[in-house]
mmCIF file of C-alpha atoms in Angstrom:
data_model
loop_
_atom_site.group_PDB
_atom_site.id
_atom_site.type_symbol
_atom_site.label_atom_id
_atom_site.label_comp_id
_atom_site.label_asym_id
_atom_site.label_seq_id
_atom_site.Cartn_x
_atom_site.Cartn_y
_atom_site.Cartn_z
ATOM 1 C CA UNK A 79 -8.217 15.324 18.588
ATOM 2 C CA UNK A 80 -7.964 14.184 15.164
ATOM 3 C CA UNK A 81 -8.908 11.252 14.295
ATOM 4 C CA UNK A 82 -7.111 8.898 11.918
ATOM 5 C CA UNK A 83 -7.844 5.134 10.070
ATOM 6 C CA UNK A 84 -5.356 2.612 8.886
ATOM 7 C CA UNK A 85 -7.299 0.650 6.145
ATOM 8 C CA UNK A 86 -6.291 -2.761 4.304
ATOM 9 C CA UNK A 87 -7.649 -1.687 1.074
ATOM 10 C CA UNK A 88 -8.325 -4.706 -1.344
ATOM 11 C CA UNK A 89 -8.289 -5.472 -4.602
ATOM 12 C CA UNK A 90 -10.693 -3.447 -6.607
ATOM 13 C CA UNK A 91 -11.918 -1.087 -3.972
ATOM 14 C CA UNK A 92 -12.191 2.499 -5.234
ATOM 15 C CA UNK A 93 -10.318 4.892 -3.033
ATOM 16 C CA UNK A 94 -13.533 7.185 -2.520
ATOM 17 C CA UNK A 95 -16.383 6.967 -0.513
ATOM 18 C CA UNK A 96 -19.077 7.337 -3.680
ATOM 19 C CA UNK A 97 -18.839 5.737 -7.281
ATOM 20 C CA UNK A 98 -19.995 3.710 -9.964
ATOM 21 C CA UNK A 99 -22.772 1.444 -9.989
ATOM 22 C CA UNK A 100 -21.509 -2.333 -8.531
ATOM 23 C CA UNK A 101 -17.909 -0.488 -7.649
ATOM 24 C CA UNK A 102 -17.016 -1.039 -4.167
ATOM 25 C CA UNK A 103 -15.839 2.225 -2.406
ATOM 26 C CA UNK A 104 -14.889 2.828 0.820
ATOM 27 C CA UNK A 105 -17.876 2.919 2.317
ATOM 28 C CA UNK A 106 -18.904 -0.596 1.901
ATOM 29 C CA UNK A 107 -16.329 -0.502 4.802
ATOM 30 C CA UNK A 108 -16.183 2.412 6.722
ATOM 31 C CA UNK A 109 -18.650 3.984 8.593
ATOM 32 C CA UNK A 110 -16.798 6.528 10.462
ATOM 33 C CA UNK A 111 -18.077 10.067 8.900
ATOM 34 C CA UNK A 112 -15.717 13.356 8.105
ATOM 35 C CA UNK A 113 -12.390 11.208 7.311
ATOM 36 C CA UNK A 114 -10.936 11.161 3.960
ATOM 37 C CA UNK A 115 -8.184 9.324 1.604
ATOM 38 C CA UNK A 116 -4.603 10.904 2.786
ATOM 39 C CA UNK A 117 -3.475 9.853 -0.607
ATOM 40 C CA UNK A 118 -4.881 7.391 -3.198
ATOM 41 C CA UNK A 119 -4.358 3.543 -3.953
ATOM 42 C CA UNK A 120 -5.352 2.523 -7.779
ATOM 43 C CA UNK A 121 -8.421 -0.180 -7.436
ATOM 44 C CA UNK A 122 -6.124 -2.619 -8.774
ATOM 45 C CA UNK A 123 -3.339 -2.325 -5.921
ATOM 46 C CA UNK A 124 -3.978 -3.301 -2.596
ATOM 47 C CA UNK A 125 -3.088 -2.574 1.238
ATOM 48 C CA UNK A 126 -2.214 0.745 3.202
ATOM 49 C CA UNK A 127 -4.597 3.818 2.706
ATOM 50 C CA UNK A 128 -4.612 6.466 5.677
ATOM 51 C CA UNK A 129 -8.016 8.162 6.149
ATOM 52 C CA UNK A 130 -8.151 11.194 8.305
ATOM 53 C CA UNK A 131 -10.817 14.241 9.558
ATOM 54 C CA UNK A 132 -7.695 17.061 9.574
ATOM 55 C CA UNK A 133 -6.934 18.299 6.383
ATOM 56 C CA UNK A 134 -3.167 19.684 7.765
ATOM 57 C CA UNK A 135 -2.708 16.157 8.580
ATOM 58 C CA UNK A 136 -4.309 14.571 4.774
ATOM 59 C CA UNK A 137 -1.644 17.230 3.503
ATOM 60 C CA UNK A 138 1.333 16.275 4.890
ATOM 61 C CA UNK A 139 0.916 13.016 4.245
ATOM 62 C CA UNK A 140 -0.339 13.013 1.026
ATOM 63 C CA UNK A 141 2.392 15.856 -0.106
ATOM 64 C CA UNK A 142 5.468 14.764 -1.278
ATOM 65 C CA UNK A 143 7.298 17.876 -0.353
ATOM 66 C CA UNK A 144 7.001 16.274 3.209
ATOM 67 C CA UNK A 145 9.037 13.088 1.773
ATOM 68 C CA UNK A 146 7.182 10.630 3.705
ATOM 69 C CA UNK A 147 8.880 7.251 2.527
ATOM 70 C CA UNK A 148 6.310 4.942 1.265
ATOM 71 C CA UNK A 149 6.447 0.919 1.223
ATOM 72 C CA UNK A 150 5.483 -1.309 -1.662
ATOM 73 C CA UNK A 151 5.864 -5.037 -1.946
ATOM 74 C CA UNK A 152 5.329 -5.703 -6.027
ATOM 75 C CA UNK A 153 5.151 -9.156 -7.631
ATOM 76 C CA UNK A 154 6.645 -8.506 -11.402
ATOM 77 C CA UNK A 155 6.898 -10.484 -14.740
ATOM 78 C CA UNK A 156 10.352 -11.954 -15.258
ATOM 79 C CA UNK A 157 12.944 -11.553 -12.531
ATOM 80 C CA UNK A 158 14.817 -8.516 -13.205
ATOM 81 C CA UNK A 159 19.125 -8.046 -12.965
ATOM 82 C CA UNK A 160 21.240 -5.737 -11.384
ATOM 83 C CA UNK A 161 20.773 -3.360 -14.795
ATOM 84 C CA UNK A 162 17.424 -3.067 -14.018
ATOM 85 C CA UNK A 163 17.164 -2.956 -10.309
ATOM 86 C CA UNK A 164 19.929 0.002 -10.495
ATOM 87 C CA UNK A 165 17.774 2.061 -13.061
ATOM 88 C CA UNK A 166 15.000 1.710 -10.563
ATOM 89 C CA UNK A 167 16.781 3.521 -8.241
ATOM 90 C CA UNK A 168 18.398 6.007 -9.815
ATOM 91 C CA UNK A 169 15.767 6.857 -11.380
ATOM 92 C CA UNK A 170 13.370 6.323 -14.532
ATOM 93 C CA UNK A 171 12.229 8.467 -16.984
ATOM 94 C CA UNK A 172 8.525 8.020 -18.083
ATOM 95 C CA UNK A 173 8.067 10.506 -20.279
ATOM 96 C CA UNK A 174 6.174 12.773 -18.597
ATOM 97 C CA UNK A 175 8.591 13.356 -15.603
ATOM 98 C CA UNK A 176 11.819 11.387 -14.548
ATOM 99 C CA UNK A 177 11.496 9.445 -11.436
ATOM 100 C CA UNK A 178 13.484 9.866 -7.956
ATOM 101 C CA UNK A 179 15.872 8.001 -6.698
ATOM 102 C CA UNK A 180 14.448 5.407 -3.998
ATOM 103 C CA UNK A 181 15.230 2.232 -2.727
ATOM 104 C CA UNK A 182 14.397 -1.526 -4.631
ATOM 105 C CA UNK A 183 15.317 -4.930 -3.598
ATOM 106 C CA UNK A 184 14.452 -8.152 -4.725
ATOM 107 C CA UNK A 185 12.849 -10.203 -1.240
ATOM 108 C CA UNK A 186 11.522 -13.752 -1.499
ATOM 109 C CA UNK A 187 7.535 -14.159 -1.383
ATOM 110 C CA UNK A 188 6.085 -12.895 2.071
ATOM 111 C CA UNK A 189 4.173 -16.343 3.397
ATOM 112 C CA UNK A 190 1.717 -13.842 5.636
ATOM 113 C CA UNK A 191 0.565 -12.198 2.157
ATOM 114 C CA UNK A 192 -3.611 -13.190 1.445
ATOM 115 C CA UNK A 193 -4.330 -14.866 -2.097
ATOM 116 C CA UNK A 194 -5.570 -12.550 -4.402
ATOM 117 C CA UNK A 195 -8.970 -12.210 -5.397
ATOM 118 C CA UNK A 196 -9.336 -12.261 -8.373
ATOM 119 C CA UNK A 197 -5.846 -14.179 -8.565
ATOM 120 C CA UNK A 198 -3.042 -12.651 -11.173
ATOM 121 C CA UNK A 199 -2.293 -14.160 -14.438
ATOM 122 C CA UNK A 200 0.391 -15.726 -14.791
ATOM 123 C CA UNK A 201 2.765 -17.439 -17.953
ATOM 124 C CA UNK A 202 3.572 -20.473 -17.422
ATOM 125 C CA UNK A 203 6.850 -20.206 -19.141
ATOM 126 C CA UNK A 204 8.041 -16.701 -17.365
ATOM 127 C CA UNK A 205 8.620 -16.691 -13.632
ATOM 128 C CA UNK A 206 7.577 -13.933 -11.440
ATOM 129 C CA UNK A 207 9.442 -12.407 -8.570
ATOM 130 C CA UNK A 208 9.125 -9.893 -5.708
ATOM 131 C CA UNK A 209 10.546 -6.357 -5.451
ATOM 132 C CA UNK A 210 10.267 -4.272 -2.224
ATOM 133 C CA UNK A 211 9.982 -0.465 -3.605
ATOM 134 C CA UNK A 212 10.617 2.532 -1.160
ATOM 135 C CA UNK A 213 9.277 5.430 -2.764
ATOM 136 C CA UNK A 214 9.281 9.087 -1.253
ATOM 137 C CA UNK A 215 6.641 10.290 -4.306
ATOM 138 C CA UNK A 216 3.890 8.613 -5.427
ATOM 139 C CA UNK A 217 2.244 9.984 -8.513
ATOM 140 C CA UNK A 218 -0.337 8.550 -10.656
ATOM 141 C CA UNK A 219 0.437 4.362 -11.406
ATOM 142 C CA UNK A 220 4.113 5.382 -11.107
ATOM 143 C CA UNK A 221 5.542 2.299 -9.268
ATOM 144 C CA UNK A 222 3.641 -0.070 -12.599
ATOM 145 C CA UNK A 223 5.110 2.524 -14.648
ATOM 146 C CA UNK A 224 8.615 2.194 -13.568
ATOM 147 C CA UNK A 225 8.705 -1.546 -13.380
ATOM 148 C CA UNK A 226 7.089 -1.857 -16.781
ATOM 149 C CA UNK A 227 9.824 0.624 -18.042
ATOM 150 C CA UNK A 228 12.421 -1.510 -16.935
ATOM 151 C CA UNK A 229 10.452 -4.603 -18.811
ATOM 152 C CA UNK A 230 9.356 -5.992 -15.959
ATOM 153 C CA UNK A 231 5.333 -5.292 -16.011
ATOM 154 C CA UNK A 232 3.727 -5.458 -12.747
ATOM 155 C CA UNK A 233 1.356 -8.436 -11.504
ATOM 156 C CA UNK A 234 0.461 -7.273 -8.184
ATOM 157 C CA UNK A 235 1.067 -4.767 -6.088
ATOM 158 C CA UNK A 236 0.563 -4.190 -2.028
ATOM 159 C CA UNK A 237 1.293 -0.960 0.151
ATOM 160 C CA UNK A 238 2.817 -2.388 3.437
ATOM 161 C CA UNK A 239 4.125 0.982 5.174
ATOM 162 C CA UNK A 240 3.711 5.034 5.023
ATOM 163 C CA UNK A 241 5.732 6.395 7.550
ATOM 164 C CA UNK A 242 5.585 4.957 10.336
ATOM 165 C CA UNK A 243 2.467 3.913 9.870
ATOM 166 C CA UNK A 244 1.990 -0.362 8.601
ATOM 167 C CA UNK A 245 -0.564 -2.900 7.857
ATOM 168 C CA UNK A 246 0.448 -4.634 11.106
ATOM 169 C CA UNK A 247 -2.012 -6.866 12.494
ATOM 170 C CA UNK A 248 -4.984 -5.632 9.751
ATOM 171 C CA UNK A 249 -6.587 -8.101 7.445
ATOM 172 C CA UNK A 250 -8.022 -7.474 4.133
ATOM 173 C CA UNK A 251 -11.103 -5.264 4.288
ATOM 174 C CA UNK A 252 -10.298 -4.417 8.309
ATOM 175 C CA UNK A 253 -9.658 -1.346 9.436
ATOM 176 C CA UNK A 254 -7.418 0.450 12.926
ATOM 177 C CA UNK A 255 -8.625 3.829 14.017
ATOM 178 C CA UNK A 256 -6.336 5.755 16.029
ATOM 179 C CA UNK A 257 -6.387 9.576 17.612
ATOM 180 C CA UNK A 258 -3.942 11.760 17.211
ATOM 181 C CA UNK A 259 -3.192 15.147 19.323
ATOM 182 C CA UNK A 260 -3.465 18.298 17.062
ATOM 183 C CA UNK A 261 0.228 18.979 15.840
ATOM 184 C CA UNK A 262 1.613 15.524 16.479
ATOM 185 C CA UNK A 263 4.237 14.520 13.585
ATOM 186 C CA UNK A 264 2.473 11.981 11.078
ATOM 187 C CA UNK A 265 3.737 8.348 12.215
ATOM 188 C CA UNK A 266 3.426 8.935 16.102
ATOM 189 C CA UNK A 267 0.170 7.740 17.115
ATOM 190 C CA UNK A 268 -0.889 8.221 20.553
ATOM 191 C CA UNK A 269 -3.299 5.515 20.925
ATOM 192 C CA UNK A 270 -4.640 1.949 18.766
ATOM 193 C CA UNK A 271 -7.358 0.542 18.937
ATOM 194 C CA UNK A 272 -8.945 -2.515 16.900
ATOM 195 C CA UNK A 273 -11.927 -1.106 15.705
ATOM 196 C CA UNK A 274 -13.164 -2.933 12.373
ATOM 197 C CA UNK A 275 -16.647 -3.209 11.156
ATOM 198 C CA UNK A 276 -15.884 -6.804 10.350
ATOM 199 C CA UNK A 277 -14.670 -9.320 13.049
ATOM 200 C CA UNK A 278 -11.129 -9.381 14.244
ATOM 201 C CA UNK A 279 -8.830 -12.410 12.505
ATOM 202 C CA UNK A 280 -6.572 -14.535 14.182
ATOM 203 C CA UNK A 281 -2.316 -13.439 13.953
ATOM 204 C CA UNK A 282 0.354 -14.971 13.597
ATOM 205 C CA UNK A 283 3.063 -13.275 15.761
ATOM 206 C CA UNK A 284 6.297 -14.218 14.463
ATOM 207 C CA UNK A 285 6.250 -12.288 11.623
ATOM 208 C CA UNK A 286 8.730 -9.048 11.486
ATOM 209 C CA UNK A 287 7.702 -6.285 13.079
ATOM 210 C CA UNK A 288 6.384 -3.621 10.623
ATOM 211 C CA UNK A 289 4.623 -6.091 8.301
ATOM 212 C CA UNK A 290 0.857 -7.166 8.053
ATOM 213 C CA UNK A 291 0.073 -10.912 9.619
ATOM 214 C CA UNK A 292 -1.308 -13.509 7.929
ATOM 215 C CA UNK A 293 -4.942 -13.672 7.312
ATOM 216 C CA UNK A 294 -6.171 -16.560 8.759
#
């Protein structure tokens, strides 16, 4: 059996289990030994990171040959119109490549979502607004590259979803581990547990389905 963590990564956690000097990395949070980062999250985003011990598995969903849809909700400068939304999903060219086309919508401000720590700066005199960003690529700082593009810098930025896989039910800094049969598809978990090294938080059950709970 393989054996596979869901993580709630926060704010200015290094995606690594070793690193600089007063950097938190993953293992000021995990103990579990032989899994690694399917995938990276920049210190400065936040939410979904999938650790595993089977490299086929870190592959696959790391790979985006495999095209497996990842969900971002982003907070951005300015709120942006239908010119902008359209180039995002068309596609964007940065220069060094020329973006996919994926799927951006403008939702309103999840209540569940935890204040950031350290909070965003914000202008006083621009608003801010959230996108929802389904991406089947992910290379380096390319959803704050595409936003910015479009003149909409990002603030803030949270993985929700890969796959099938969510933040359902995890807090900030608490972690799911779940084991999954050699060969089973990424996104079909055969058991979940609620194994954290911190203890569990309270939830709020009427949220959606697919999306983290508040953090009480």
């Amino acid at each position: 059996m393989s054996k596979l963590i869901l993580f709630n990564k926060p704010y200015g956690v290094l995606c690594q289990f070793t690193g600089e000097p007063g950097r938190e990395t993953l293992a000021s949070y995990i103990s579990v030994p032989g899994v690694y980062a399917a995938g990276r999250l920049d210190s400065d985003s936040e939410g979904l990171l999938v650790l595993t011990d089977d490299g086929a598995l870190q592959a696959r969903i790391a790979d985006p040959r495999h095209k497996l849809a990842k969900t971002y909700l982003v907070q951005v400068e300015g709120v942006p119109d239908e010119e902008a939304l359209a180039a995002l999903r068309t596609g964007v060219d940065l220069g060094d490549f020329v973006t996919r086309p994926c799927q951006v919508r403008q939702v309103d401000e999840p209540e569940w979502l935890w204040p950031r720590n350290p909070p965003i700066r914000e202008r006083r005199s621009i608003p801010t607004c959230w996108l929802e960003i389904v991406l089947k690529e992910g290379k380096n700082r390319q959803v704050r590259r595409m936003t910015a593009k479009v003149g909409h810098p990002t603030l803030r930025l949270v993985r929700v979803r890969i796959g099938e896989w969510s933040l359902d039910g995890i807090a900030p800094g608490e972690w799911q581990e779940t084991v999954t049969a050699p060969g089973r598809k990424p996104g079909a978990p055969r058991t979940r547990s609620a194994s954290r090294l911190q203890a569990p938080s309270r939830r709020d059950a009427a949220l959606p389905k697919g999306y983290p709970r508040r953090r009480s």
